[in-house]
Coordinates of C-alpha atoms in Angstrom, one line a residue:
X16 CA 122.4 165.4 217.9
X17 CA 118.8 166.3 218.8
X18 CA 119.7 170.0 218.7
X19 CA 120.9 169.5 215.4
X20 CA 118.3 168.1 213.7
X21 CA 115.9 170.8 215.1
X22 CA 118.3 173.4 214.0
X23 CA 118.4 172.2 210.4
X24 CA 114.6 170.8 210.7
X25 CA 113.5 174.5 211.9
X26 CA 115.7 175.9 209.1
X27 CA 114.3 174.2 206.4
X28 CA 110.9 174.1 207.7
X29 CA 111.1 178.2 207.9
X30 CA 112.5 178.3 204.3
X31 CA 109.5 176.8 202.7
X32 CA 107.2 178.6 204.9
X33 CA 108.9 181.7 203.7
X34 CA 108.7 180.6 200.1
X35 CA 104.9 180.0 200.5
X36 CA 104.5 183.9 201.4
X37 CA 106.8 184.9 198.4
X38 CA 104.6 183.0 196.6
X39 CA 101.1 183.9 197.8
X40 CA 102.4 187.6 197.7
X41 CA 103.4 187.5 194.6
X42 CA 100.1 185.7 193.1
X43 CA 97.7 188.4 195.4
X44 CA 99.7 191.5 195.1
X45 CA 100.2 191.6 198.6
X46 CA 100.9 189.5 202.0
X47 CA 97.8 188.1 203.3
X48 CA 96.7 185.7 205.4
X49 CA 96.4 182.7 202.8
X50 CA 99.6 182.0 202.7
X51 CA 99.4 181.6 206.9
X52 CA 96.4 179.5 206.0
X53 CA 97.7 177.1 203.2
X54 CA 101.2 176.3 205.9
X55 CA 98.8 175.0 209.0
X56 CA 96.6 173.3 206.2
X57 CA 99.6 171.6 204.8
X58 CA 101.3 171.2 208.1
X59 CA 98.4 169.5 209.3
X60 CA 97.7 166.9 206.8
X61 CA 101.5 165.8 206.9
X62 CA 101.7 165.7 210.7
X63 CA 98.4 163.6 210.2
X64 CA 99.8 161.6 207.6
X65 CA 103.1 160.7 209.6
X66 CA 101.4 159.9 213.1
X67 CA 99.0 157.4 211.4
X68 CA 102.1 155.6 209.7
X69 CA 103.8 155.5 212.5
X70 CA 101.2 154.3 214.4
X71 CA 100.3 151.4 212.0
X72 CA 104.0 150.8 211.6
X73 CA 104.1 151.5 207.9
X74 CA 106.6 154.3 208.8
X75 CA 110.0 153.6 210.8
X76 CA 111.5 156.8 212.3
X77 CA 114.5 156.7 214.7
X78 CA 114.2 159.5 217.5
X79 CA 116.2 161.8 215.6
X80 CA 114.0 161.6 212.3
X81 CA 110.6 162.1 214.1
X82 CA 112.4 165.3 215.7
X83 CA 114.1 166.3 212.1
X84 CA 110.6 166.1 210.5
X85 CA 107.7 167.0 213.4
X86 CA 109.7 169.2 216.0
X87 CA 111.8 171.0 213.2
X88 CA 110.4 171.1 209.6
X89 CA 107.1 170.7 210.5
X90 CA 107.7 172.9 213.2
X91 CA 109.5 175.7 211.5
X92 CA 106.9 175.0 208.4
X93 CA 103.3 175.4 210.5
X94 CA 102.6 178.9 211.6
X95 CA 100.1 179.0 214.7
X96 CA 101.5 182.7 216.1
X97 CA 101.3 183.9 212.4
X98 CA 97.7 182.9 212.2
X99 CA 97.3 184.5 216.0
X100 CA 98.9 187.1 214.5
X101 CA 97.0 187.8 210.9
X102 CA 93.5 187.0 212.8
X103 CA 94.4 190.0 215.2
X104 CA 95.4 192.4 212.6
X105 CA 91.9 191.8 210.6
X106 CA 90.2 192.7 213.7
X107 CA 92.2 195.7 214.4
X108 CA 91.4 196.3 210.8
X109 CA 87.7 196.6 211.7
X110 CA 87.5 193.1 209.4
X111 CA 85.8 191.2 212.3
X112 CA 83.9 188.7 209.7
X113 CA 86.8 187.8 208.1
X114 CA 89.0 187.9 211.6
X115 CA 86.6 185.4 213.0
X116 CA 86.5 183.1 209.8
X117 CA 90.1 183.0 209.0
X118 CA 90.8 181.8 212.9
X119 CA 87.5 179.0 213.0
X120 CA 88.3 177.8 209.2
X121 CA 91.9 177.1 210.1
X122 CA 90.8 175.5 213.1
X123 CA 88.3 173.3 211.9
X124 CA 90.0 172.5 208.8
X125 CA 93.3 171.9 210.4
X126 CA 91.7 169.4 212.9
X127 CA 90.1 167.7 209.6
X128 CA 93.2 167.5 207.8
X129 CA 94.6 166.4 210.7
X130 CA 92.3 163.7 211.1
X131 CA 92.6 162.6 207.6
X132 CA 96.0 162.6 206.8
X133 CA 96.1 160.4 209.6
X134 CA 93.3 157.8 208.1
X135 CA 95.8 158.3 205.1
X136 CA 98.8 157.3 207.1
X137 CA 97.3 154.1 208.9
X138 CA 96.5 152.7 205.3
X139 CA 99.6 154.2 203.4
X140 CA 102.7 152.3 202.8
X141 CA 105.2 155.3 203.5
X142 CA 108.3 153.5 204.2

């Protein structure tokens, strides 16, 4: 049952990260990094947001629903070798500025969001 709900989890999780590029390639004319960006930033507030419910018990997840939401959507959804990934073609691309901002903003701001959505989930009633 656990490699079930990682299968679907991944699935959907992968489907709306896929619908995020459509979407940011559509509005900028063109694949970029931002999409990448907006997934981690996302995925981190709602990874946040679940740990601190669970961990001030406002949230109730059986073993198979915390691996159906963190392992596989939010899995499939977050993008860390697509960020490794777009950082290194920027600085291929000679775009070392942007290469070294896209990485430390994501970073930063990911641990942030992180953080927060966690604040967010200790005081939240979720369940």
């Amino acid at each position: 049952m656990t490699w079930l709900a990682v299968i679907l989890g991944g699935a959907l999780g992968s489907a709306a990260r896929h619908g995020m590029n459509l979407m940011t390639a559509r509005a900028l004319g063109s694949p970029s990094p931002y999409a990448t960006a907006a997934v981690n930033m996302i995925g981190s507030l709602a990874i946040g947001v679940i740990a601190g419910a669970l961990a001030a018990q406002r949230l109730a997840l059986t073993p198979i629903e915390r691996t159906l939401f963190i392992t596989g959507v939010l899995g499939g959804f977050t993008t860390f070798s697509s960020l490794m990934i777009d950082t290194l073609t920027l600085w291929q691309a000679g775009a070392i500025a942007k290469a070294t901002g896209n990485l430390l903003a994501q970073v930063v701001l990911g641990c942030v969001l992180v953080y927060a959505g966690y604040r967010l989930g200790l005081r939240s009633s979720l369940d």
